mmCIF file of C-alpha atoms in Angstrom:
data_model
loop_
_atom_site.group_PDB
_atom_site.id
_atom_site.type_symbol
_atom_site.label_atom_id
_atom_site.label_comp_id
_atom_site.label_asym_id
_atom_site.label_seq_id
_atom_site.Cartn_x
_atom_site.Cartn_y
_atom_site.Cartn_z
ATOM 1 C CA UNK A 625 -0.108 0.002 0.145
ATOM 2 C CA UNK A 626 1.448 3.206 -1.220
ATOM 3 C CA UNK A 627 1.645 5.829 2.074
ATOM 4 C CA UNK A 628 1.983 8.492 -0.712
ATOM 5 C CA UNK A 629 -1.556 7.597 -1.985
ATOM 6 C CA UNK A 630 -3.467 10.661 -3.519
ATOM 7 C CA UNK A 631 -6.061 12.375 -1.873
ATOM 8 C CA UNK A 632 -9.479 11.074 -2.750
ATOM 9 C CA UNK A 633 -11.015 14.254 -3.138
ATOM 10 C CA UNK A 634 -8.356 14.941 -5.938
ATOM 11 C CA UNK A 635 -9.584 12.191 -7.880
ATOM 12 C CA UNK A 636 -12.038 11.615 -10.727
ATOM 13 C CA UNK A 637 -14.565 8.997 -10.282
ATOM 14 C CA UNK A 638 -13.003 6.863 -12.847
ATOM 15 C CA UNK A 639 -9.205 6.996 -10.971
ATOM 16 C CA UNK A 640 -10.803 6.405 -7.708
ATOM 17 C CA UNK A 641 -12.964 3.605 -9.148
ATOM 18 C CA UNK A 642 -9.684 2.067 -10.901
ATOM 19 C CA UNK A 643 -7.938 2.123 -7.798
ATOM 20 C CA UNK A 644 -10.887 0.500 -5.672
ATOM 21 C CA UNK A 645 -10.726 -2.423 -8.244
ATOM 22 C CA UNK A 646 -6.933 -2.433 -7.863
ATOM 23 C CA UNK A 647 -7.308 -2.881 -4.186
ATOM 24 C CA UNK A 648 -9.970 -5.636 -4.692
ATOM 25 C CA UNK A 649 -7.540 -7.537 -6.759
ATOM 26 C CA UNK A 650 -4.813 -7.312 -4.347
ATOM 27 C CA UNK A 651 -6.734 -8.277 -1.343
ATOM 28 C CA UNK A 652 -8.134 -11.303 -3.192
ATOM 29 C CA UNK A 653 -4.801 -12.407 -4.009
ATOM 30 C CA UNK A 654 -4.101 -12.672 -0.635
ATOM 31 C CA UNK A 655 -0.266 -11.714 -1.365
ATOM 32 C CA UNK A 656 0.017 -8.884 1.279
ATOM 33 C CA UNK A 657 1.006 -8.898 4.886
ATOM 34 C CA UNK A 658 -1.680 -8.219 7.405
ATOM 35 C CA UNK A 659 -0.860 -4.616 8.113
ATOM 36 C CA UNK A 660 -0.659 -3.890 4.511
ATOM 37 C CA UNK A 661 -3.850 -5.716 3.977
ATOM 38 C CA UNK A 662 -5.420 -3.552 6.495
ATOM 39 C CA UNK A 663 -4.340 -0.362 5.043
ATOM 40 C CA UNK A 664 -5.278 -1.278 1.826
ATOM 41 C CA UNK A 665 -8.904 -2.283 3.131
ATOM 42 C CA UNK A 666 -8.929 1.007 4.987
ATOM 43 C CA UNK A 667 -8.462 2.718 1.475
ATOM 44 C CA UNK A 668 -10.789 0.960 0.012
ATOM 45 C CA UNK A 669 -13.349 1.510 2.170
ATOM 46 C CA UNK A 670 -12.834 5.165 2.234
ATOM 47 C CA UNK A 671 -12.803 5.072 -1.944
ATOM 48 C CA UNK A 672 -16.240 3.280 -1.943
ATOM 49 C CA UNK A 673 -17.924 5.604 0.630
ATOM 50 C CA UNK A 674 -16.342 8.597 -1.561
ATOM 51 C CA UNK A 675 -17.788 6.702 -4.915
ATOM 52 C CA UNK A 676 -20.965 6.222 -3.307
ATOM 53 C CA UNK A 677 -21.377 9.810 -2.033
ATOM 54 C CA UNK A 678 -20.606 11.046 -5.715
ATOM 55 C CA UNK A 679 -23.256 8.567 -7.198
ATOM 56 C CA UNK A 680 -25.801 9.690 -4.780
ATOM 57 C CA UNK A 681 -24.869 13.280 -5.498
ATOM 58 C CA UNK A 682 -25.275 12.593 -9.409
ATOM 59 C CA UNK A 683 -28.519 11.039 -8.850
ATOM 60 C CA UNK A 684 -30.021 13.999 -7.062
ATOM 61 C CA UNK A 685 -28.599 16.275 -9.864
ATOM 62 C CA UNK A 686 -30.580 14.045 -12.359
ATOM 63 C CA UNK A 687 -33.614 13.892 -10.158
ATOM 64 C CA UNK A 688 -33.615 17.594 -10.145
ATOM 65 C CA UNK A 689 -32.954 18.118 -13.876
ATOM 66 C CA UNK A 690 -35.582 15.280 -14.376
ATOM 67 C CA UNK A 691 -38.167 17.368 -12.697
ATOM 68 C CA UNK A 692 -37.428 20.568 -14.052
ATOM 69 C CA UNK A 693 -37.820 18.855 -17.194
ATOM 70 C CA UNK A 694 -41.306 17.099 -16.295
ATOM 71 C CA UNK A 695 -42.554 20.695 -15.039
ATOM 72 C CA UNK A 696 -41.421 22.420 -18.441
ATOM 73 C CA UNK A 697 -43.308 19.954 -20.363
ATOM 74 C CA UNK A 698 -46.522 20.455 -18.093
ATOM 75 C CA UNK A 699 -46.195 24.223 -18.463
ATOM 76 C CA UNK A 700 -45.864 23.944 -22.216
ATOM 77 C CA UNK A 701 -49.363 22.036 -22.238
ATOM 78 C CA UNK A 702 -51.338 24.816 -20.233
ATOM 79 C CA UNK A 703 -53.150 27.079 -22.249
ATOM 80 C CA UNK A 704 -52.293 30.660 -20.638
ATOM 81 C CA UNK A 705 -53.850 32.608 -23.294
ATOM 82 C CA UNK A 706 -56.678 35.132 -22.340
ATOM 83 C CA UNK A 707 -59.987 34.100 -24.228
#
């Protein structure tokens, strides 16, 4: 495990996902000493939490945009002319 690992906040989603996949592969290989496995596991948990947070934020943005889109469609269907 690299002690000089890049801060997760500075990583793109793709970079964080790639690092997490690498950590999972190393842990599954069962080649690390216990201490290194724990450090890797901790980094993996931090990466997973950050990725989940980013996905939730993206989902909220999509929900807001979809709500705006639906509201715009309803507004267009409403007749606002004076008769």
